[in-house]
């Protein structure tokens, strides 16, 4: 069975074709700058050179058609025709309260996804376009929606409700939903496998630290808290997003700087985080370089980022009454050696003893805690596409 995994963003799309027998990635790639003059398709098939096609790709339907053509290409293709694709798995960012798990897409589901657009105006419209284009190009192939929010569905009310009028929740859907669910699910399950312990017996904290960053507390296989909220703006400091701030800042700064709601939304999402503090970059490689070259604000941005993660680890340990395993994943979590070291320093009190030598690793699956550490710490590269493919197969 071959599953085509599609992750449509507003101006980009990522894809993989996975053979579920052996879970082999037959081909993968991405299309960037859809709708702009210089769009580009980068495609890599198993055992073949990467190819690049640069031309204007006006819309997602053309992008998906191009990808399907490349997959069937006589020379570099990996399938003979589209009938070989048994199903398409779509990443859908916001499932709202309707979807506690993955779902076979039909008209009613599409309608429900459209209703969720107001909760994720940047993401869900693109995800829906991906679904509609697949339905048109492959009318006989089933489509499955896999939600970023679904894994967090198990959170108790104490975790998902905000202390605002209850009617905001009931009438307007204001609650914590959480994101990056497929990643938190993948790395927490993998950690229990690597550790040789039963998933249902463990208290796990997963730190998904990428350009978007979130952290989750998973007790006996169920998410009991997570840092992102109604939107992916809450929680950790991110590349360009502020994470937690005093909500009182918003009316204050609107008056002080004569800003509109849209202005503030833009600044908090795109001009804040480590970029906002450092004024240098949202990329941790640039920040480390700048800090080494003497940029105090870059150093400060890194310190503030790490301190926030540490605070969440502490609070989730308190909420769960302990922690057995901590996992680091995504671009920063998998690669930024010094970030992991700063976060986990001086945490022996919590039973966390980092092995600084083992921590000097990038992008590999490895235990980085000392043997005597009561809490085991792992770096596990995430694989959201594989989770989507597995869910689609199921
Ligand atoms: P993601 O959103 O998971 O793709 O993560 C992207 C982010 O990971 C980049 O913006 C960088 O900040 C960070 N990153 C990637 N590679 C490295 C590296 N080798 N060292 C430090 N940070 C990295």
JSON list of N, CA, C and O in Angstrom, two decimals, residues 292-318:
[
{"chain": "A", "resi": 292, "resn": "UNK", "atom": "N", "xyz": [28.32, 34.68, 19.78]},
{"chain": "A", "resi": 292, "resn": "UNK", "atom": "CA", "xyz": [29.77, 34.48, 19.90]},
{"chain": "A", "resi": 292, "resn": "UNK", "atom": "C", "xyz": [30.56, 35.69, 19.45]},
{"chain": "A", "resi": 292, "resn": "UNK", "atom": "O", "xyz": [31.62, 36.01, 19.98]},
{"chain": "A", "resi": 293, "resn": "UNK", "atom": "N", "xyz": [29.98, 36.40, 18.47]},
{"chain": "A", "resi": 293, "resn": "UNK", "atom": "CA", "xyz": [30.67, 37.60, 17.96]},
{"chain": "A", "resi": 293, "resn": "UNK", "atom": "C", "xyz": [30.42, 38.83, 18.85]},
{"chain": "A", "resi": 293, "resn": "UNK", "atom": "O", "xyz": [30.83, 39.92, 18.51]},
{"chain": "A", "resi": 294, "resn": "UNK", "atom": "N", "xyz": [29.67, 38.60, 19.95]},
{"chain": "A", "resi": 294, "resn": "UNK", "atom": "CA", "xyz": [29.52, 39.68, 20.92]},
{"chain": "A", "resi": 294, "resn": "UNK", "atom": "C", "xyz": [28.17, 40.36, 20.98]},
{"chain": "A", "resi": 294, "resn": "UNK", "atom": "O", "xyz": [28.00, 41.35, 21.70]},
{"chain": "A", "resi": 295, "resn": "UNK", "atom": "N", "xyz": [27.17, 39.81, 20.24]},
{"chain": "A", "resi": 295, "resn": "UNK", "atom": "CA", "xyz": [25.84, 40.44, 20.30]},
{"chain": "A", "resi": 295, "resn": "UNK", "atom": "C", "xyz": [25.13, 40.02, 21.59]},
{"chain": "A", "resi": 295, "resn": "UNK", "atom": "O", "xyz": [24.68, 38.89, 21.74]},
{"chain": "A", "resi": 296, "resn": "UNK", "atom": "N", "xyz": [25.05, 40.95, 22.54]},
{"chain": "A", "resi": 296, "resn": "UNK", "atom": "CA", "xyz": [24.44, 40.64, 23.83]},
{"chain": "A", "resi": 296, "resn": "UNK", "atom": "C", "xyz": [22.94, 40.32, 23.66]},
{"chain": "A", "resi": 296, "resn": "UNK", "atom": "O", "xyz": [22.40, 39.46, 24.33]},
{"chain": "A", "resi": 297, "resn": "UNK", "atom": "N", "xyz": [22.30, 41.02, 22.72]},
{"chain": "A", "resi": 297, "resn": "UNK", "atom": "CA", "xyz": [20.86, 40.78, 22.55]},
{"chain": "A", "resi": 297, "resn": "UNK", "atom": "C", "xyz": [20.58, 39.38, 21.98]},
{"chain": "A", "resi": 297, "resn": "UNK", "atom": "O", "xyz": [19.57, 38.77, 22.29]},
{"chain": "A", "resi": 298, "resn": "UNK", "atom": "N", "xyz": [21.51, 38.88, 21.17]},
{"chain": "A", "resi": 298, "resn": "UNK", "atom": "CA", "xyz": [21.34, 37.51, 20.63]},
{"chain": "A", "resi": 298, "resn": "UNK", "atom": "C", "xyz": [21.51, 36.49, 21.76]},
{"chain": "A", "resi": 298, "resn": "UNK", "atom": "O", "xyz": [20.77, 35.51, 21.85]},
{"chain": "A", "resi": 299, "resn": "UNK", "atom": "N", "xyz": [22.50, 36.75, 22.61]},
{"chain": "A", "resi": 299, "resn": "UNK", "atom": "CA", "xyz": [22.73, 35.87, 23.77]},
{"chain": "A", "resi": 299, "resn": "UNK", "atom": "C", "xyz": [21.50, 35.88, 24.68]},
{"chain": "A", "resi": 299, "resn": "UNK", "atom": "O", "xyz": [21.02, 34.84, 25.14]},
{"chain": "A", "resi": 300, "resn": "UNK", "atom": "N", "xyz": [20.97, 37.08, 24.88]},
{"chain": "A", "resi": 300, "resn": "UNK", "atom": "CA", "xyz": [19.80, 37.25, 25.74]},
{"chain": "A", "resi": 300, "resn": "UNK", "atom": "C", "xyz": [18.60, 36.50, 25.16]},
{"chain": "A", "resi": 300, "resn": "UNK", "atom": "O", "xyz": [17.85, 35.83, 25.88]},
{"chain": "A", "resi": 301, "resn": "UNK", "atom": "N", "xyz": [18.42, 36.57, 23.85]},
{"chain": "A", "resi": 301, "resn": "UNK", "atom": "CA", "xyz": [17.31, 35.88, 23.20]},
{"chain": "A", "resi": 301, "resn": "UNK", "atom": "C", "xyz": [17.40, 34.38, 23.46]},
{"chain": "A", "resi": 301, "resn": "UNK", "atom": "O", "xyz": [16.41, 33.73, 23.81]},
{"chain": "A", "resi": 302, "resn": "UNK", "atom": "N", "xyz": [18.62, 33.83, 23.34]},
{"chain": "A", "resi": 302, "resn": "UNK", "atom": "CA", "xyz": [18.82, 32.39, 23.59]},
{"chain": "A", "resi": 302, "resn": "UNK", "atom": "C", "xyz": [18.51, 32.06, 25.05]},
{"chain": "A", "resi": 302, "resn": "UNK", "atom": "O", "xyz": [17.87, 31.06, 25.36]},
{"chain": "A", "resi": 303, "resn": "UNK", "atom": "N", "xyz": [18.97, 32.93, 25.95]},
{"chain": "A", "resi": 303, "resn": "UNK", "atom": "CA", "xyz": [18.75, 32.68, 27.39]},
{"chain": "A", "resi": 303, "resn": "UNK", "atom": "C", "xyz": [17.26, 32.73, 27.74]},
{"chain": "A", "resi": 303, "resn": "UNK", "atom": "O", "xyz": [16.76, 31.92, 28.52]},
{"chain": "A", "resi": 304, "resn": "UNK", "atom": "N", "xyz": [16.56, 33.69, 27.15]},
{"chain": "A", "resi": 304, "resn": "UNK", "atom": "CA", "xyz": [15.13, 33.83, 27.45]},
{"chain": "A", "resi": 304, "resn": "UNK", "atom": "C", "xyz": [14.36, 32.62, 26.90]},
{"chain": "A", "resi": 304, "resn": "UNK", "atom": "O", "xyz": [13.48, 32.07, 27.55]},
{"chain": "A", "resi": 305, "resn": "UNK", "atom": "N", "xyz": [14.74, 32.19, 25.70]},
{"chain": "A", "resi": 305, "resn": "UNK", "atom": "CA", "xyz": [14.13, 31.00, 25.09]},
{"chain": "A", "resi": 305, "resn": "UNK", "atom": "C", "xyz": [14.29, 29.79, 26.03]},
{"chain": "A", "resi": 305, "resn": "UNK", "atom": "O", "xyz": [13.34, 29.09, 26.35]},
{"chain": "A", "resi": 306, "resn": "UNK", "atom": "N", "xyz": [15.54, 29.57, 26.47]},
{"chain": "A", "resi": 306, "resn": "UNK", "atom": "CA", "xyz": [15.84, 28.39, 27.30]},
{"chain": "A", "resi": 306, "resn": "UNK", "atom": "C", "xyz": [15.13, 28.47, 28.66]},
{"chain": "A", "resi": 306, "resn": "UNK", "atom": "O", "xyz": [14.62, 27.46, 29.17]},
{"chain": "A", "resi": 307, "resn": "UNK", "atom": "N", "xyz": [15.10, 29.65, 29.22]},
{"chain": "A", "resi": 307, "resn": "UNK", "atom": "CA", "xyz": [14.46, 29.83, 30.53]},
{"chain": "A", "resi": 307, "resn": "UNK", "atom": "C", "xyz": [12.97, 29.47, 30.46]},
{"chain": "A", "resi": 307, "resn": "UNK", "atom": "O", "xyz": [12.41, 28.83, 31.36]},
{"chain": "A", "resi": 308, "resn": "UNK", "atom": "N", "xyz": [12.33, 29.86, 29.35]},
{"chain": "A", "resi": 308, "resn": "UNK", "atom": "CA", "xyz": [10.89, 29.55, 29.19]},
{"chain": "A", "resi": 308, "resn": "UNK", "atom": "C", "xyz": [10.67, 28.03, 29.11]},
{"chain": "A", "resi": 308, "resn": "UNK", "atom": "O", "xyz": [9.75, 27.50, 29.72]},
{"chain": "A", "resi": 309, "resn": "UNK", "atom": "N", "xyz": [11.54, 27.34, 28.35]},
{"chain": "A", "resi": 309, "resn": "UNK", "atom": "CA", "xyz": [11.39, 25.88, 28.25]},
{"chain": "A", "resi": 309, "resn": "UNK", "atom": "C", "xyz": [11.57, 25.25, 29.62]},
{"chain": "A", "resi": 309, "resn": "UNK", "atom": "O", "xyz": [10.81, 24.38, 30.06]},
{"chain": "A", "resi": 310, "resn": "UNK", "atom": "N", "xyz": [12.60, 25.72, 30.34]},
{"chain": "A", "resi": 310, "resn": "UNK", "atom": "CA", "xyz": [12.88, 25.20, 31.70]},
{"chain": "A", "resi": 310, "resn": "UNK", "atom": "C", "xyz": [11.66, 25.39, 32.61]},
{"chain": "A", "resi": 310, "resn": "UNK", "atom": "O", "xyz": [11.27, 24.49, 33.36]},
{"chain": "A", "resi": 311, "resn": "UNK", "atom": "N", "xyz": [11.05, 26.56, 32.54]},
{"chain": "A", "resi": 311, "resn": "UNK", "atom": "CA", "xyz": [9.88, 26.84, 33.39]},
{"chain": "A", "resi": 311, "resn": "UNK", "atom": "C", "xyz": [8.73, 25.87, 33.08]},
{"chain": "A", "resi": 311, "resn": "UNK", "atom": "O", "xyz": [8.06, 25.38, 33.97]},
{"chain": "A", "resi": 312, "resn": "UNK", "atom": "N", "xyz": [8.54, 25.59, 31.79]},
{"chain": "A", "resi": 312, "resn": "UNK", "atom": "CA", "xyz": [7.47, 24.66, 31.42]},
{"chain": "A", "resi": 312, "resn": "UNK", "atom": "C", "xyz": [7.79, 23.24, 31.89]},
{"chain": "A", "resi": 312, "resn": "UNK", "atom": "O", "xyz": [6.90, 22.52, 32.35]},
{"chain": "A", "resi": 313, "resn": "UNK", "atom": "N", "xyz": [9.06, 22.84, 31.77]},
{"chain": "A", "resi": 313, "resn": "UNK", "atom": "CA", "xyz": [9.42, 21.48, 32.24]},
{"chain": "A", "resi": 313, "resn": "UNK", "atom": "C", "xyz": [9.13, 21.38, 33.74]},
{"chain": "A", "resi": 313, "resn": "UNK", "atom": "O", "xyz": [8.54, 20.41, 34.21]},
{"chain": "A", "resi": 314, "resn": "UNK", "atom": "N", "xyz": [9.49, 22.42, 34.47]},
{"chain": "A", "resi": 314, "resn": "UNK", "atom": "CA", "xyz": [9.22, 22.43, 35.91]},
{"chain": "A", "resi": 314, "resn": "UNK", "atom": "C", "xyz": [7.73, 22.36, 36.21]},
{"chain": "A", "resi": 314, "resn": "UNK", "atom": "O", "xyz": [7.29, 21.56, 37.05]},
{"chain": "A", "resi": 315, "resn": "UNK", "atom": "N", "xyz": [6.96, 23.15, 35.52]},
{"chain": "A", "resi": 315, "resn": "UNK", "atom": "CA", "xyz": [5.53, 23.18, 35.85]},
{"chain": "A", "resi": 315, "resn": "UNK", "atom": "C", "xyz": [4.83, 21.88, 35.43]},
{"chain": "A", "resi": 315, "resn": "UNK", "atom": "O", "xyz": [3.95, 21.39, 36.12]},
{"chain": "A", "resi": 316, "resn": "UNK", "atom": "N", "xyz": [5.26, 21.30, 34.30]},
{"chain": "A", "resi": 316, "resn": "UNK", "atom": "CA", "xyz": [4.62, 20.04, 33.88]},
{"chain": "A", "resi": 316, "resn": "UNK", "atom": "C", "xyz": [5.03, 18.88, 34.78]},
{"chain": "A", "resi": 316, "resn": "UNK", "atom": "O", "xyz": [4.27, 17.95, 35.00]},
{"chain": "A", "resi": 317, "resn": "UNK", "atom": "N", "xyz": [6.25, 18.95, 35.30]},
{"chain": "A", "resi": 317, "resn": "UNK", "atom": "CA", "xyz": [6.67, 17.93, 36.27]},
{"chain": "A", "resi": 317, "resn": "UNK", "atom": "C", "xyz": [5.79, 18.02, 37.51]},
{"chain": "A", "resi": 317, "resn": "UNK", "atom": "O", "xyz": [5.32, 17.01, 38.06]},
{"chain": "A", "resi": 318, "resn": "UNK", "atom": "N", "xyz": [5.50, 19.26, 37.92]},
{"chain": "A", "resi": 318, "resn": "UNK", "atom": "CA", "xyz": [4.64, 19.45, 39.09]},
{"chain": "A", "resi": 318, "resn": "UNK", "atom": "C", "xyz": [3.22, 18.95, 38.81]},
{"chain": "A", "resi": 318, "resn": "UNK", "atom": "O", "xyz": [2.63, 18.24, 39.62]}
]
